[in-house]
Amino acid sequence: MEAQLQQLKEEALQKIEASQNVKELNDVRVAYLGKKGPITDLLKGMGKLPAEERPKMGALVNVVREEVTEVLEARMTLLQEQAIQEQLEKESIDVTLPGRPVKTGNHHPLTRVVEEIEDLFISMGYEIAEGPEVEKDYYNFEALNLPKGHPARDMQDSFYISEDILLRTHTSPVQARTMEAKEGKPIKIICPGKVYRRDNDDATHSHQFTQIEGLVIGEDIRMSDLKGTLSVFAKKMFGEDREIRLRPSFFPFTEPSVEMDISCFKCGGSGCNVCKKTGWIEILGAGMVHPNVLEMAGYDSKKLSGFAFGMGPERIAMLKYGVEDIRHFYTNDVRFLSQFHRTEV
Amino acid sequence: MLVSTKWLAEYVNTQGLDPKELGEKITRSGIEVDAVIDRTQGMTNVVVGYVKECVKHPEADKLNICQVDVGEETTQIICGAPNVAEGQKVIVARPGAVLPGGMKIKKAKLRGEESNGMICSLQELGIEGRLVPKAYAEGIYVLPETATPGESALPLLGLDDTILELGLTPNRSDALSMLGVAYEVGAILSEDMKYPEATYNEGNEKASDYLSLRVDATSENPMYVAKVVRNVQVKESPLWLQHRLMAAGVRPHNNVVDITNYVLMEYGQPLHAFDYDRLETKEIVVRLANEGEKIVTLDDQERTLKSNHLVITNGKEPVAIAGVMGGANSEVHDGTTTVVIESAYFAGGSVRQTSKDHNLRSDASARFEKGVDPNRVILAAERAASLLAELAGGEVLAGSVVVDELDKTPVEVVVSPDFINNRLGMKISLEDMTSILTRLKFDHQAANGYLYIKAPTRRQDIKIPEDIVEEIARMYGYDEIPMTLPVEESKPGGLTSYQARRRQVRAYLESAGLYQAITYSLTSKEMSRKFALETAPVTELLMPMSEERSTLRQSLIPHLLDAVTYNTARQADTVALYEVGSVFLGETESGLPHEQEHLAAVIAGKWVDHSWQGEKKAVDFFVLKGIVEGLMELLGHSKELTFERAVVDGLHPGRTASIQLAGEEIGLIGQLHPSEQKARDLKETYVVELNLAKVLNKEVEALYYAPVSKFPSITRDIALVVDSEKVAGELQAIIQLSGGRLLKGVHLFDLYEGEKMEPGKKSVAFSLTYFDPERTLTDEEVVNAHNKVLKALAEQAGAELRG
Ligand SMILES: [Zn+2]
């Protein structure tokens, strides 16, 4: 019986070794260790043995069973690992194949510029004011110190709807309307929007374009406040090391009036084609609100003062992104629009 | 304004500054210098030549062989100009010379004859053709006899000069004259002025014996000065005068006309010269024109006048349109001997209207429009008289004929130094302020804490204290202003709720795959109402530049479709665009059109294109509808949102819907009509337009959390057989209404209209979710609720459960 047991063990160990997969090994387990297997049979057959041999034999059977089980489990672990390995190999993919696209659109570049400016000024306590694109001559011109027949009206040939209604030529009427509505109280606003002028569309002119203006009115608002505000704007928008300079200019609604240049962000001031070799780039017009404008809106120009500034998002986008033709902004070519997808530092 | 720096230096010491540097200083302190133009344009080796001999070229009719004395030698030059002749002093570009535009002169042979250089026209020296005197417009320029062969021709012609081109803002009309610019430069450089001389010997006879004057319209013409000069010899002006005019952009004519133009440039005071004899009546009457009265002007045009046009007459008929253009009937000509010089103050508004009505803009009208210096009217007349005496041999009659009701009092501005410093945020001392006012040559006095300033009449832009603030600031230097930020009550900035949600709408649409477009508000009248959500009168321009841009849009869709067409024609696979913008509807009480902010989107082409994994989808109605549904969910309106079949001109009649919120129409959605699609050569295209203002202004429930339940929900699917015409929305509405409070969700998950169905029938399958947040539902409760739904569907829609 002992020999029989030894032979069984050898057989089992051989079959375990020969098993090539989990299923074969399980068959071996069932065949040798199962309830109907030969080892169980041996245990069952122990009844025929003399009583004094039974414990010894039982122990022996158990030892063999444990031994076989141990080898089988080890083999099982190995085969399982192999199986997983095979599975993984079968499942491997070409990771260089394209992913499922997530298609998203993006802001128009002008909106991108306008929102950037809006957010900067919002962080300094400004609100965003809007107004109609079709305006009364009064708000577009008269309330801004441009009475009928004023020579400066020639500067901006306009689209009239009737004798006293026109497409606004700048966003300044929003300032006039806001001042009227605020009834003498302080103001701090940014006015973005579409404006219209009688121009033939070409690379540098567009009969429709956008503007963004700012207005601050309060007690003791000084020109130094304007200069400081514009400097913050220039640095945020065009880089921390930008310098600004003011040049005298003329706008009927401000006095004094200035134009602001920034040091060229491309060459840093040494001269290049962006700054036309001057080292400076003209960015915006600004000034101290003309007392006539304040008075017309019901503000006491002796007590309150203010500053205003205005710029063209088209120009800023053209400078910033190197766009050479203003018409790109209104053609809506997807190959143009989609270039303004990514974030900027 | 073109300013010759050489000419300028006659009135003010420019300290030998390099013109570029001078230009920079002028720009930084007030007047923008647009360009600094070097008139030599790199020219070299251009000298005076004397044509000793000039014979026809034997081989070429149009060529002349000239022997030219160029100082160091006499050399042969072939010249093709028709006006070249023996005995002339001419401009010679010698071999090795470089002319404007980079043209290099070399020795050459022309039809076998040697040519050592070129005899030049003024155009060849870089002078614009429109400025070259008529006599030399078609040929070479002839220099005065006094020119010395061999000397450089550039100084003679004033070409060794640099021009500053000033970009003048409307307020600085004072700089529309050399003297005005000299005042400005004098202020910048702290230099004094040198004034032009106006001295001559008066004749014995009096001007008033020759001419009488009456002004009938003194508000349009408050001042008129006439001087009479006899024995004038009309001829070519001296070279210096001609080249100064050309440098200023004025074409020389003859000495009389040139003198009036010269004084105009010098003083900014327009003058006009009449032929005294051709006036015939010894009388000048200034009056408003009779309606319909006619005059032939100097440009040989007959012009019909209106009763608000001011005219100069000889007492009978107009001889000039005041301040705008002279009449042909009284023009100075070669035979003129007695000249009347007019120097007048014409009111700006009157001249502007007249020049606009006749579409006549001139150096004179531009200056009158902006207002000339009242104190220069007489000075300019005297200066012209002295030049006529000097350059035309004229005898100036004693005195002038004058009407003068013009107020020449300077404007007084009183301002405190504190006011100036407060406005600027600076601490400029009183001494610095008065020194600036002195440099500006503003009459001023400091007393009891104020500055009392008399603004010179040449500076009509100086009226109020703020103007003085600007003068002080620009002369002190804007670089000196410190940088501060407004000191005020600290208040948070921000967007309004509307503005913030509009930004979220944009972000949503972009994350859904649409690019933001911006299109024009102006369109053609025909397109303006297309796809409009509301019927309203259109808003048209009075004077459109083209029919294409004549009317304000009432829908954003047409221009977005144009963008789709544009992109499709350039091989774009997918076009997905949206725009947020105003449409313009009818007229409100204020007279302005009603401006409404709309949102529109267009999609065409592929929507999903991931073909290697078998995913591919073209755009369709439901892609766009899904985007709208998602948007309404974002804005908290999904429960009120419904779609109803609609018919819209230009859209597919079977694939168009009206979009409604709680029964109120807020937009439309649909497929572009196949015939429009074909006309534009597009693929299937879908459009949507929403009244965004209405949507964003609609009330929305506050966002409030509903507890996440611990209890399970129970789902029951039903497949219904209904008539083909039954719309899904109706079935869904029946389910929702009949499902009771336990029914929490209805989801359509299948639709079948195929051969397995009885004709005229279709199968629609819904998944219904029942749920009570407080407890687990019993089977019985769900069965009860579900049975009610089935019953309602059967009764109201004739729906049968599919077996
Ligand atoms: Zn640069």
PDB file of C-alpha atoms in Angstrom, chain B residues 394-574:
ATOM      1  CA  GLY B 394       4.175 147.227 -57.837  1.00  0.00           C
ATOM      2  CA  GLU B 395       3.261 150.607 -56.426  1.00  0.00           C
ATOM      3  CA  VAL B 396       1.177 150.151 -53.287  1.00  0.00           C
ATOM      4  CA  LEU B 397      -1.494 152.819 -52.997  1.00  0.00           C
ATOM      5  CA  ALA B 398      -1.752 154.600 -49.686  1.00  0.00           C
ATOM      6  CA  GLY B 399      -3.935 153.072 -47.021  1.00  0.00           C
ATOM      7  CA  SER B 400      -6.420 150.268 -47.249  1.00  0.00           C
ATOM      8  CA  VAL B 401     -10.107 149.963 -47.856  1.00  0.00           C
ATOM      9  CA  VAL B 402     -11.502 148.421 -44.694  1.00  0.00           C
ATOM     10  CA  VAL B 403     -14.696 147.216 -43.071  1.00  0.00           C
ATOM     11  CA  ASP B 404     -13.982 146.045 -39.555  1.00  0.00           C
ATOM     12  CA  GLU B 405     -16.562 144.908 -37.054  1.00  0.00           C
ATOM     13  CA  LEU B 406     -14.480 141.988 -35.843  1.00  0.00           C
ATOM     14  CA  ASP B 407     -14.024 141.454 -32.119  1.00  0.00           C
ATOM     15  CA  LYS B 408     -10.309 140.966 -31.553  1.00  0.00           C
ATOM     16  CA  THR B 409     -10.338 140.908 -27.764  1.00  0.00           C
ATOM     17  CA  PRO B 410      -8.306 138.043 -26.426  1.00  0.00           C
ATOM     18  CA  VAL B 411     -10.040 135.475 -24.218  1.00  0.00           C
ATOM     19  CA  GLU B 412      -9.095 135.849 -20.588  1.00  0.00           C
ATOM     20  CA  VAL B 413      -8.580 132.677 -18.575  1.00  0.00           C
ATOM     21  CA  VAL B 414      -8.223 132.814 -14.805  1.00  0.00           C
ATOM     22  CA  VAL B 415      -6.788 129.730 -13.167  1.00  0.00           C
ATOM     23  CA  SER B 416      -5.075 128.970  -9.906  1.00  0.00           C
ATOM     24  CA  PRO B 417      -1.772 127.089  -9.784  1.00  0.00           C
ATOM     25  CA  ASP B 418      -3.413 124.714  -7.283  1.00  0.00           C
ATOM     26  CA  PHE B 419      -6.094 123.838  -9.782  1.00  0.00           C
ATOM     27  CA  ILE B 420      -3.413 123.022 -12.338  1.00  0.00           C
ATOM     28  CA  ASN B 421      -1.458 120.883  -9.903  1.00  0.00           C
ATOM     29  CA  ASN B 422      -4.576 119.122  -8.604  1.00  0.00           C
ATOM     30  CA  ARG B 423      -5.655 118.193 -12.087  1.00  0.00           C
ATOM     31  CA  LEU B 424      -2.237 116.849 -12.943  1.00  0.00           C
ATOM     32  CA  GLY B 425      -1.352 115.252  -9.630  1.00  0.00           C
ATOM     33  CA  MET B 426       1.872 117.298  -9.592  1.00  0.00           C
ATOM     34  CA  LYS B 427       3.622 120.059  -7.698  1.00  0.00           C
ATOM     35  CA  ILE B 428       4.791 122.469 -10.370  1.00  0.00           C
ATOM     36  CA  SER B 429       6.009 125.751  -8.917  1.00  0.00           C
ATOM     37  CA  LEU B 430       4.434 129.069  -9.857  1.00  0.00           C
ATOM     38  CA  GLU B 431       7.780 130.147 -11.320  1.00  0.00           C
ATOM     39  CA  ASP B 432       7.856 127.143 -13.621  1.00  0.00           C
ATOM     40  CA  MET B 433       4.292 127.864 -14.684  1.00  0.00           C
ATOM     41  CA  THR B 434       4.912 131.492 -15.500  1.00  0.00           C
ATOM     42  CA  SER B 435       8.096 130.603 -17.314  1.00  0.00           C
ATOM     43  CA  ILE B 436       6.120 128.201 -19.517  1.00  0.00           C
ATOM     44  CA  LEU B 437       3.519 130.905 -20.202  1.00  0.00           C
ATOM     45  CA  THR B 438       6.324 133.263 -21.161  1.00  0.00           C
ATOM     46  CA  ARG B 439       7.784 130.723 -23.543  1.00  0.00           C
ATOM     47  CA  LEU B 440       4.312 130.253 -25.063  1.00  0.00           C
ATOM     48  CA  LYS B 441       4.116 134.062 -25.383  1.00  0.00           C
ATOM     49  CA  PHE B 442       0.811 134.095 -23.496  1.00  0.00           C
ATOM     50  CA  ASP B 443       0.185 137.465 -21.873  1.00  0.00           C
ATOM     51  CA  HIS B 444      -0.114 136.614 -18.161  1.00  0.00           C
ATOM     52  CA  GLN B 445      -0.031 137.995 -14.647  1.00  0.00           C
ATOM     53  CA  ALA B 446       0.173 136.228 -11.314  1.00  0.00           C
ATOM     54  CA  ALA B 447      -1.810 137.894  -8.551  1.00  0.00           C
ATOM     55  CA  ASN B 448      -3.540 136.855  -5.305  1.00  0.00           C
ATOM     56  CA  GLY B 449      -3.146 133.149  -5.935  1.00  0.00           C
ATOM     57  CA  TYR B 450      -4.355 133.188  -9.500  1.00  0.00           C
ATOM     58  CA  LEU B 451      -2.907 133.367 -12.955  1.00  0.00           C
ATOM     59  CA  TYR B 452      -4.629 135.874 -15.214  1.00  0.00           C
ATOM     60  CA  ILE B 453      -3.946 134.835 -18.771  1.00  0.00           C
ATOM     61  CA  LYS B 454      -4.878 136.552 -21.999  1.00  0.00           C
ATOM     62  CA  ALA B 455      -4.905 133.853 -24.647  1.00  0.00           C
ATOM     63  CA  PRO B 456      -3.387 135.106 -27.894  1.00  0.00           C
ATOM     64  CA  THR B 457      -5.922 135.287 -30.700  1.00  0.00           C
ATOM     65  CA  ARG B 458      -3.796 132.932 -32.797  1.00  0.00           C
ATOM     66  CA  ARG B 459      -4.526 130.216 -30.217  1.00  0.00           C
ATOM     67  CA  GLN B 460      -8.298 129.959 -30.514  1.00  0.00           C
ATOM     68  CA  ASP B 461      -8.202 126.620 -28.719  1.00  0.00           C
ATOM     69  CA  ILE B 462      -7.361 128.274 -25.407  1.00  0.00           C
ATOM     70  CA  LYS B 463     -10.618 129.120 -23.632  1.00  0.00           C
ATOM     71  CA  ILE B 464     -10.897 127.493 -20.210  1.00  0.00           C
ATOM     72  CA  PRO B 465      -8.651 126.653 -17.240  1.00  0.00           C
ATOM     73  CA  GLU B 466      -8.303 123.044 -18.442  1.00  0.00           C
ATOM     74  CA  ASP B 467      -6.706 124.364 -21.637  1.00  0.00           C
ATOM     75  CA  ILE B 468      -4.045 126.047 -19.515  1.00  0.00           C
ATOM     76  CA  VAL B 469      -3.593 122.765 -17.606  1.00  0.00           C
ATOM     77  CA  GLU B 470      -2.785 121.123 -20.908  1.00  0.00           C
ATOM     78  CA  GLU B 471      -0.407 123.869 -22.031  1.00  0.00           C
ATOM     79  CA  ILE B 472       1.512 123.687 -18.757  1.00  0.00           C
ATOM     80  CA  ALA B 473       1.563 119.884 -18.775  1.00  0.00           C
ATOM     81  CA  ARG B 474       2.732 119.460 -22.337  1.00  0.00           C
ATOM     82  CA  MET B 475       5.469 122.038 -21.970  1.00  0.00           C
ATOM     83  CA  TYR B 476       6.540 120.735 -18.572  1.00  0.00           C
ATOM     84  CA  GLY B 477       6.565 117.231 -20.021  1.00  0.00           C
ATOM     85  CA  TYR B 478       4.116 114.383 -19.588  1.00  0.00           C
ATOM     86  CA  ASP B 479       7.026 112.183 -18.539  1.00  0.00           C
ATOM     87  CA  GLU B 480       7.191 114.228 -15.337  1.00  0.00           C
ATOM     88  CA  ILE B 481       3.668 113.282 -14.271  1.00  0.00           C
ATOM     89  CA  PRO B 482       3.883 110.642 -11.528  1.00  0.00           C
ATOM     90  CA  MET B 483       1.932 107.402 -11.621  1.00  0.00           C
ATOM     91  CA  THR B 484      -0.794 106.997  -9.023  1.00  0.00           C
ATOM     92  CA  LEU B 485      -4.087 105.154  -8.800  1.00  0.00           C
ATOM     93  CA  PRO B 486      -7.409 106.802  -8.006  1.00  0.00           C
ATOM     94  CA  VAL B 487      -7.970 107.167  -4.283  1.00  0.00           C
ATOM     95  CA  GLU B 488     -11.590 106.475  -3.561  1.00  0.00           C
ATOM     96  CA  GLU B 489     -14.045 104.374  -1.661  1.00  0.00           C
ATOM     97  CA  SER B 490     -13.135 100.793  -2.404  1.00  0.00           C
ATOM     98  CA  LYS B 491     -15.943  99.046  -4.245  1.00  0.00           C
ATOM     99  CA  PRO B 492     -15.904  95.657  -5.906  1.00  0.00           C
ATOM    100  CA  GLY B 493     -16.117  95.659  -9.669  1.00  0.00           C
ATOM    101  CA  GLY B 494     -17.805  92.952 -11.625  1.00  0.00           C
ATOM    102  CA  LEU B 495     -20.139  91.765 -14.293  1.00  0.00           C
ATOM    103  CA  THR B 496     -23.879  92.052 -14.065  1.00  0.00           C
ATOM    104  CA  SER B 497     -25.728  88.762 -13.785  1.00  0.00           C
ATOM    105  CA  TYR B 498     -26.712  89.134 -17.426  1.00  0.00           C
ATOM    106  CA  GLN B 499     -23.127  89.712 -18.533  1.00  0.00           C
ATOM    107  CA  ALA B 500     -21.807  86.835 -16.436  1.00  0.00           C
ATOM    108  CA  ARG B 501     -24.389  84.399 -17.798  1.00  0.00           C
ATOM    109  CA  ARG B 502     -23.768  85.593 -21.340  1.00  0.00           C
ATOM    110  CA  ARG B 503     -20.137  84.638 -20.855  1.00  0.00           C
ATOM    111  CA  GLN B 504     -21.270  81.208 -19.611  1.00  0.00           C
ATOM    112  CA  VAL B 505     -23.448  80.820 -22.678  1.00  0.00           C
ATOM    113  CA  ARG B 506     -20.422  81.477 -24.862  1.00  0.00           C
ATOM    114  CA  ALA B 507     -18.246  79.076 -22.910  1.00  0.00           C
ATOM    115  CA  TYR B 508     -20.940  76.394 -23.140  1.00  0.00           C
ATOM    116  CA  LEU B 509     -21.352  76.751 -26.892  1.00  0.00           C
ATOM    117  CA  GLU B 510     -17.617  76.625 -27.384  1.00  0.00           C
ATOM    118  CA  SER B 511     -17.260  73.506 -25.281  1.00  0.00           C
ATOM    119  CA  ALA B 512     -20.076  72.039 -27.373  1.00  0.00           C
ATOM    120  CA  GLY B 513     -17.859  72.493 -30.428  1.00  0.00           C
ATOM    121  CA  LEU B 514     -18.862  75.871 -31.876  1.00  0.00           C
ATOM    122  CA  TYR B 515     -16.517  78.715 -32.782  1.00  0.00           C
ATOM    123  CA  GLN B 516     -17.544  82.268 -32.029  1.00  0.00           C
ATOM    124  CA  ALA B 517     -18.075  84.356 -35.145  1.00  0.00           C
ATOM    125  CA  ILE B 518     -18.501  88.119 -35.421  1.00  0.00           C
ATOM    126  CA  THR B 519     -20.303  89.287 -38.549  1.00  0.00           C
ATOM    127  CA  TYR B 520     -21.447  92.673 -39.832  1.00  0.00           C
ATOM    128  CA  SER B 521     -24.604  94.331 -38.534  1.00  0.00           C
ATOM    129  CA  LEU B 522     -25.254  95.980 -41.879  1.00  0.00           C
ATOM    130  CA  THR B 523     -26.658  93.901 -44.679  1.00  0.00           C
ATOM    131  CA  SER B 524     -28.776  94.309 -47.786  1.00  0.00           C
ATOM    132  CA  LYS B 525     -32.399  95.270 -47.428  1.00  0.00           C
ATOM    133  CA  GLU B 526     -33.408  91.946 -48.917  1.00  0.00           C
ATOM    134  CA  MET B 527     -31.410  89.906 -46.395  1.00  0.00           C
ATOM    135  CA  SER B 528     -32.188  92.081 -43.395  1.00  0.00           C
ATOM    136  CA  ARG B 529     -35.522  90.441 -42.579  1.00  0.00           C
ATOM    137  CA  LYS B 530     -34.688  86.905 -43.583  1.00  0.00           C
ATOM    138  CA  PHE B 531     -35.140  84.371 -40.734  1.00  0.00           C
ATOM    139  CA  ALA B 532     -36.242  87.200 -38.428  1.00  0.00           C
ATOM    140  CA  LEU B 533     -38.016  85.992 -35.293  1.00  0.00           C
ATOM    141  CA  GLU B 534     -40.317  88.991 -35.255  1.00  0.00           C
ATOM    142  CA  THR B 535     -41.937  91.068 -37.953  1.00  0.00           C
ATOM    143  CA  ALA B 536     -40.785  94.647 -37.570  1.00  0.00           C
ATOM    144  CA  PRO B 537     -39.984  97.597 -39.835  1.00  0.00           C
ATOM    145  CA  VAL B 538     -36.387  97.688 -41.050  1.00  0.00           C
ATOM    146  CA  THR B 539     -33.808 100.343 -40.169  1.00  0.00           C
ATOM    147  CA  GLU B 540     -32.053 101.744 -43.225  1.00  0.00           C
ATOM    148  CA  LEU B 541     -29.088 104.071 -43.619  1.00  0.00           C
ATOM    149  CA  LEU B 542     -29.705 107.470 -45.168  1.00  0.00           C
ATOM    150  CA  MET B 543     -26.631 107.220 -47.388  1.00  0.00           C
ATOM    151  CA  PRO B 544     -25.344 103.667 -47.571  1.00  0.00           C
ATOM    152  CA  MET B 545     -21.946 103.014 -49.123  1.00  0.00           C
ATOM    153  CA  SER B 546     -23.445 100.058 -50.979  1.00  0.00           C
ATOM    154  CA  GLU B 547     -26.716  98.157 -51.223  1.00  0.00           C
ATOM    155  CA  GLU B 548     -24.935  95.220 -49.534  1.00  0.00           C
ATOM    156  CA  ARG B 549     -24.489  97.317 -46.384  1.00  0.00           C
ATOM    157  CA  SER B 550     -27.586  99.448 -46.369  1.00  0.00           C
ATOM    158  CA  THR B 551     -29.878  97.992 -43.711  1.00  0.00           C
ATOM    159  CA  LEU B 552     -29.504  96.799 -40.144  1.00  0.00           C
ATOM    160  CA  ARG B 553     -30.017  93.087 -39.674  1.00  0.00           C
ATOM    161  CA  GLN B 554     -33.003  91.537 -37.953  1.00  0.00           C
ATOM    162  CA  SER B 555     -31.472  88.074 -37.790  1.00  0.00           C
ATOM    163  CA  LEU B 556     -27.933  86.829 -37.310  1.00  0.00           C
ATOM    164  CA  ILE B 557     -28.480  83.777 -39.510  1.00  0.00           C
ATOM    165  CA  PRO B 558     -27.873  85.232 -43.018  1.00  0.00           C
ATOM    166  CA  HIS B 559     -24.323  86.373 -42.288  1.00  0.00           C
ATOM    167  CA  LEU B 560     -23.536  83.149 -40.448  1.00  0.00           C
ATOM    168  CA  LEU B 561     -24.718  81.288 -43.542  1.00  0.00           C
ATOM    169  CA  ASP B 562     -22.373  83.444 -45.597  1.00  0.00           C
ATOM    170  CA  ALA B 563     -19.571  82.309 -43.299  1.00  0.00           C
ATOM    171  CA  VAL B 564     -20.594  78.667 -43.827  1.00  0.00           C
ATOM    172  CA  THR B 565     -20.544  79.234 -47.583  1.00  0.00           C
ATOM    173  CA  TYR B 566     -17.133  80.896 -47.354  1.00  0.00           C
ATOM    174  CA  ASN B 567     -15.648  78.076 -45.293  1.00  0.00           C
ATOM    175  CA  THR B 568     -17.249  75.286 -47.316  1.00  0.00           C
ATOM    176  CA  ALA B 569     -15.852  76.781 -50.503  1.00  0.00           C
ATOM    177  CA  ARG B 570     -12.437  76.453 -48.840  1.00  0.00           C
ATOM    178  CA  GLN B 571     -12.761  72.738 -48.104  1.00  0.00           C
ATOM    179  CA  ALA B 572     -13.832  72.975 -44.479  1.00  0.00           C
ATOM    180  CA  ASP B 573     -15.261  69.536 -43.470  1.00  0.00           C
ATOM    181  CA  THR B 574     -17.179  70.901 -40.568  1.00  0.00           C
TER     182      THR B 574
END
